[in-house]
mmCIF file of C-alpha atoms in Angstrom:
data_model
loop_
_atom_site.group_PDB
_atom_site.id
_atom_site.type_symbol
_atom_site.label_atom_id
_atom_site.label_comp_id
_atom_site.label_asym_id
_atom_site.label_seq_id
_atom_site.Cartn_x
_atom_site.Cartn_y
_atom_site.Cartn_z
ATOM 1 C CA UNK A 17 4.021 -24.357 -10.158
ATOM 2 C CA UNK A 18 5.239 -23.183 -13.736
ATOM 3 C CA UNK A 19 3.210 -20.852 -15.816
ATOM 4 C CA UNK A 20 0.356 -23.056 -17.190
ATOM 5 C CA UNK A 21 -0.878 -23.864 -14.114
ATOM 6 C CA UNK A 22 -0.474 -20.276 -12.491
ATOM 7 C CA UNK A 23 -2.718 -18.701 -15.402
ATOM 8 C CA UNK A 24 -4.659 -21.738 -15.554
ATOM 9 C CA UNK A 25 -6.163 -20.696 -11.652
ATOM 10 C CA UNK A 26 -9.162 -18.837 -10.922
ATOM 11 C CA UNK A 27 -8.974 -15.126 -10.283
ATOM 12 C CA UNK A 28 -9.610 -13.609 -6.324
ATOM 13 C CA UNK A 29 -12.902 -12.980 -5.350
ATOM 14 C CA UNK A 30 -14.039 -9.180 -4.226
ATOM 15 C CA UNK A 31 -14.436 -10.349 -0.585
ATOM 16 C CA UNK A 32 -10.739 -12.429 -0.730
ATOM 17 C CA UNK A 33 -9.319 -9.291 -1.494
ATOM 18 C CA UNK A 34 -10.736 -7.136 1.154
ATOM 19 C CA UNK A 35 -9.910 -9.085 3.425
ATOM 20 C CA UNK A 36 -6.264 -9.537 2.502
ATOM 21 C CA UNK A 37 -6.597 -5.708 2.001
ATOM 22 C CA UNK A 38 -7.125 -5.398 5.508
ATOM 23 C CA UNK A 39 -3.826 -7.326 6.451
ATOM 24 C CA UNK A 40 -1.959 -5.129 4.214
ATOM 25 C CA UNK A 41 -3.377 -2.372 6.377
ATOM 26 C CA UNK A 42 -2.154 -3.099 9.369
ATOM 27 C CA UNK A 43 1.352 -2.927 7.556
ATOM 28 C CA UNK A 44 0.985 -0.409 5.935
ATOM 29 C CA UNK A 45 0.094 2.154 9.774
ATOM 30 C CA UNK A 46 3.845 0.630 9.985
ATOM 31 C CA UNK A 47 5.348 2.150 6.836
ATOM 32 C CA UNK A 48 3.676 5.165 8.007
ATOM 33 C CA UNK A 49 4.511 5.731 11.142
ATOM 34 C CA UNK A 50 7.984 4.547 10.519
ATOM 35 C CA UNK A 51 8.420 7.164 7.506
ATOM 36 C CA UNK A 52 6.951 9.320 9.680
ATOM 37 C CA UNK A 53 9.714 8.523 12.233
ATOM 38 C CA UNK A 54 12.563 9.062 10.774
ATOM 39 C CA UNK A 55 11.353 12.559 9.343
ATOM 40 C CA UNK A 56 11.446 13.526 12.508
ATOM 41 C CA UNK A 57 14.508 11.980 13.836
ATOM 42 C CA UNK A 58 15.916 14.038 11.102
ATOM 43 C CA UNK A 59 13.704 17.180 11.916
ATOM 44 C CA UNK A 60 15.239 16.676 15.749
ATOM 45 C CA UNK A 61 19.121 16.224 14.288
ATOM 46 C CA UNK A 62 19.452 19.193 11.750
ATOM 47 C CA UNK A 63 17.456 20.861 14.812
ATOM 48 C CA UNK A 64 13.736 22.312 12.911
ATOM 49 C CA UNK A 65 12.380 21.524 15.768
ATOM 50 C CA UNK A 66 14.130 23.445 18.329
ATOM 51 C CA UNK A 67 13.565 26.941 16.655
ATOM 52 C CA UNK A 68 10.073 26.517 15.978
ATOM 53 C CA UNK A 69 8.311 24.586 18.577
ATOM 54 C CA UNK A 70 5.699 25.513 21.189
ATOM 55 C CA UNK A 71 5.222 28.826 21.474
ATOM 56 C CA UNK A 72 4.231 30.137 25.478
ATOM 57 C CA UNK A 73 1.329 32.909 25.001
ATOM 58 C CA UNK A 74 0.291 35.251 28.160
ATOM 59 C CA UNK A 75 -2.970 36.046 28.310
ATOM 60 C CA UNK A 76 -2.955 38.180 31.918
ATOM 61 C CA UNK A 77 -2.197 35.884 34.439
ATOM 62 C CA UNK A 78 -3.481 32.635 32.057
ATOM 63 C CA UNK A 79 -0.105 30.960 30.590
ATOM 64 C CA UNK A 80 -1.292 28.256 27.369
ATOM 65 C CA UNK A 81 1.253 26.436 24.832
ATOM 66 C CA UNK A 82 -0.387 26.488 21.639
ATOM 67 C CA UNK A 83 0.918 24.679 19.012
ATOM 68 C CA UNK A 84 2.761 26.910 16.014
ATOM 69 C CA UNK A 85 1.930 25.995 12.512
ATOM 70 C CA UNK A 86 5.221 25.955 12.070
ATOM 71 C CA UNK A 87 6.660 23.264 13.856
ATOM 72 C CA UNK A 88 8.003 19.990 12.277
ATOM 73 C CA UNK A 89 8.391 21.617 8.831
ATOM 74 C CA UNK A 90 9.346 18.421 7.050
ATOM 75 C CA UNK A 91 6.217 16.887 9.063
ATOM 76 C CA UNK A 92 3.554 18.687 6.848
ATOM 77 C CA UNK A 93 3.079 20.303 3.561
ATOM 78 C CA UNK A 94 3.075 18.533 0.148
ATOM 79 C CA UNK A 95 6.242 17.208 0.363
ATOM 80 C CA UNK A 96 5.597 15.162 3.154
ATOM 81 C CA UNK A 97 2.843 13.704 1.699
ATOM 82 C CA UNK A 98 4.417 13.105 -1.674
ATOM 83 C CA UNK A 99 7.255 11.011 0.546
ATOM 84 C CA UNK A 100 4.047 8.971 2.575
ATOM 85 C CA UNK A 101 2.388 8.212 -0.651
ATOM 86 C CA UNK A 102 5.338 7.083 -2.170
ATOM 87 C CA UNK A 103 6.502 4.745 0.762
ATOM 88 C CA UNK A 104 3.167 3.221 0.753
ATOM 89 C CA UNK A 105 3.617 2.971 -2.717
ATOM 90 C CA UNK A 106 6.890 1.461 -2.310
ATOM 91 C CA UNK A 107 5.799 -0.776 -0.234
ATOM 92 C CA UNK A 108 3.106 -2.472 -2.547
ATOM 93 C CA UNK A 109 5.798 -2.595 -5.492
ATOM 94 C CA UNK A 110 8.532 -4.070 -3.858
ATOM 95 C CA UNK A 111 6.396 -7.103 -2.516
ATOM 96 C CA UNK A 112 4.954 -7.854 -5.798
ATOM 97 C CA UNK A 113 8.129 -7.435 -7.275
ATOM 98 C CA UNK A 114 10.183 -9.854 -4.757
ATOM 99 C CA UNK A 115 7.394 -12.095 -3.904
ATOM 100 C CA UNK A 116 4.683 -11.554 -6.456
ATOM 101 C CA UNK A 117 2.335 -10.773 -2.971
ATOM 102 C CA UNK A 118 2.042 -8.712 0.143
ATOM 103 C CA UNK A 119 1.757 -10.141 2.967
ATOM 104 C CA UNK A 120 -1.858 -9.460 3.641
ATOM 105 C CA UNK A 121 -2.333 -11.735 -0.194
ATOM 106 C CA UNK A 122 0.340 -14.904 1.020
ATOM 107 C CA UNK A 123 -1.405 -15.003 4.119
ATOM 108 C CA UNK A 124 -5.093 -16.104 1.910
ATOM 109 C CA UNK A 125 -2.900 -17.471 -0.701
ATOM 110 C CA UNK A 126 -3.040 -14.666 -3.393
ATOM 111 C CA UNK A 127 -0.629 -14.229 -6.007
ATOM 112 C CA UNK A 128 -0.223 -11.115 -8.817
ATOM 113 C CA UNK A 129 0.713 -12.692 -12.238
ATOM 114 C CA UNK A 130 0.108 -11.593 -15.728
ATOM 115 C CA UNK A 131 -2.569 -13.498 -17.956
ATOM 116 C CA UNK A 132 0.342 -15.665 -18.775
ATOM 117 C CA UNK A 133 1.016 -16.819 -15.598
ATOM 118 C CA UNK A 134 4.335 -14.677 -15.836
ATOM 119 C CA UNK A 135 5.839 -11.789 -13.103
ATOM 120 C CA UNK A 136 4.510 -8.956 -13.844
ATOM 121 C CA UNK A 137 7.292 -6.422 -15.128
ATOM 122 C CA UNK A 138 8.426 -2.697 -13.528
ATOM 123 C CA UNK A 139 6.050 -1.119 -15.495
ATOM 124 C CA UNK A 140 2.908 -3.062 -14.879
ATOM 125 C CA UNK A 141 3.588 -3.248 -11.295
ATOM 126 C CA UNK A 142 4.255 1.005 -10.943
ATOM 127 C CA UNK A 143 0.986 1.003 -13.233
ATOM 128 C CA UNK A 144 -0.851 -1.324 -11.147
ATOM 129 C CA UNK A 145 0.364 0.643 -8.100
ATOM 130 C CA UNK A 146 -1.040 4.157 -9.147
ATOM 131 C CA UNK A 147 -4.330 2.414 -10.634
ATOM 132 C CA UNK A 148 -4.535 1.137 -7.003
ATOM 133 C CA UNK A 149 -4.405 4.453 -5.276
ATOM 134 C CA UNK A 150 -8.063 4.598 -6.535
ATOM 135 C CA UNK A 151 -8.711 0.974 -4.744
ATOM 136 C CA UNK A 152 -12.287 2.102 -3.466
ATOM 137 C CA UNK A 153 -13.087 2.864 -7.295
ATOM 138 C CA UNK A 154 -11.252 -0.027 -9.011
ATOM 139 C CA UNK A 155 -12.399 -2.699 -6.215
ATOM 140 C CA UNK A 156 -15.728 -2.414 -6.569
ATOM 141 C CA UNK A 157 -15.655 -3.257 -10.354
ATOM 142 C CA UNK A 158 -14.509 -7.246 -9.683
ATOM 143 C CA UNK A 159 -18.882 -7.196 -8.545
ATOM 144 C CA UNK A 160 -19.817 -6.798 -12.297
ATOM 145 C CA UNK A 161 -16.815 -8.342 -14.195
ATOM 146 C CA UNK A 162 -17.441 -11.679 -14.830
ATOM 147 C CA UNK A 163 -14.052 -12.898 -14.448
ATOM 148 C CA UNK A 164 -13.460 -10.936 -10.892
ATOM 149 C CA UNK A 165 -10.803 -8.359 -12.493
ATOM 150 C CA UNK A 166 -10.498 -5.064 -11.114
ATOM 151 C CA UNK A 167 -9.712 -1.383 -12.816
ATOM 152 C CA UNK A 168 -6.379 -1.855 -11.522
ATOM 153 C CA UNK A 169 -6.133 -5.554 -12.989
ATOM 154 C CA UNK A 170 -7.502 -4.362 -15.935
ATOM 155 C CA UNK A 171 -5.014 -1.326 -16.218
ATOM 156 C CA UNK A 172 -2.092 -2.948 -15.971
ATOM 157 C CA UNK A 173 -2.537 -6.497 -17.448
ATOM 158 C CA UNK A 174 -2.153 -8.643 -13.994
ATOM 159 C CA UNK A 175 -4.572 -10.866 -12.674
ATOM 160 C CA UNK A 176 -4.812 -11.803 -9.133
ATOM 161 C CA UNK A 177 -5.067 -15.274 -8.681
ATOM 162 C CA UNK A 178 -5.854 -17.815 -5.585
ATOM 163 C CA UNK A 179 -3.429 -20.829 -4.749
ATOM 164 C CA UNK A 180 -4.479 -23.901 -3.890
ATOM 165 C CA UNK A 181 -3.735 -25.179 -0.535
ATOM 166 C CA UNK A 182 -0.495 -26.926 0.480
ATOM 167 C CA UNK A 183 -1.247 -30.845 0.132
ATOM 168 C CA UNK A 184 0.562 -32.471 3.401
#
């Protein structure tokens, strides 16, 4: 399909992009749990966790493990979250950078262009990406634009735009 017809198509619809939203989701537990992972693979190899895990506490004759808030250092703080966000964010760039659509948007036959039917560029995508960290804010406005575009369309100068089916 070359450009004309890709900016030629009709923009997603609020509910076509929850639900491909909730696709995405699914992945995106993955991304997190496997970040999440291999923190703590490397937590377990450079040994943080050995010197400050469970700590045994004697009350009288009542022995408890309670948890210290120490333990898995590179598992909590702001730089652990910085590194999730970012590998979520990763995750969303590099799909619309490689394939122009997660997986959750190729399943219901979404695709990001610009208004020219082009691939979007680094910068719109990043843009597009941090616009999108506000997705409960910038969905909502595709209900009262009249052409379907959210914040985070409008932000970054994409459009989101729905195939047409695969003629057999």
């Amino acid at each position: 399909m070359d450009n004309a017809q890709l900016a030629s198509l009709p923009n997603a619809s609020f509910l076509r992009r929850i639900v491909a939203g909730i696709y995405d989701l699914f992945l995106l537990f993955a991304v997190g749990f496997f970040y999440t992972a291999m923190l703590m693979l490397i937590a377990h190899t450079i040994g943080a966790d050995e010197s400050s895990g469970l700590m045994l506490e004697s009350a009288g004759e009542q022995m408890t493990l309670t948890a210290t808030d120490d333990y898995h250092p590179l598992l909590s703080g702001p730089v652990y979250k910085l590194g999730l966000y970012l590998s979520l964010v990763l995750f969303y760039v590099g799909f619309w950078h490689t394939r122009s659509a997660t997986l959750g948007m190729q399943t219901w036959r979404l695709q990001l262009i610009t208004p020219d039917g082009d691939k979007p560029d680094w910068k719109q995508l990043w843009l597009r990406a941090l616009v999108g960290t506000f997705f409960i804010i910038g969905l909502p406005w595709s209900l009262i634009d009249k052409q379907n575009r959210t914040l985070h369309d409008l932000a970054s100068g994409t459009r989101v735009v729905v195939l047409p089916k695969n003629k057999k």
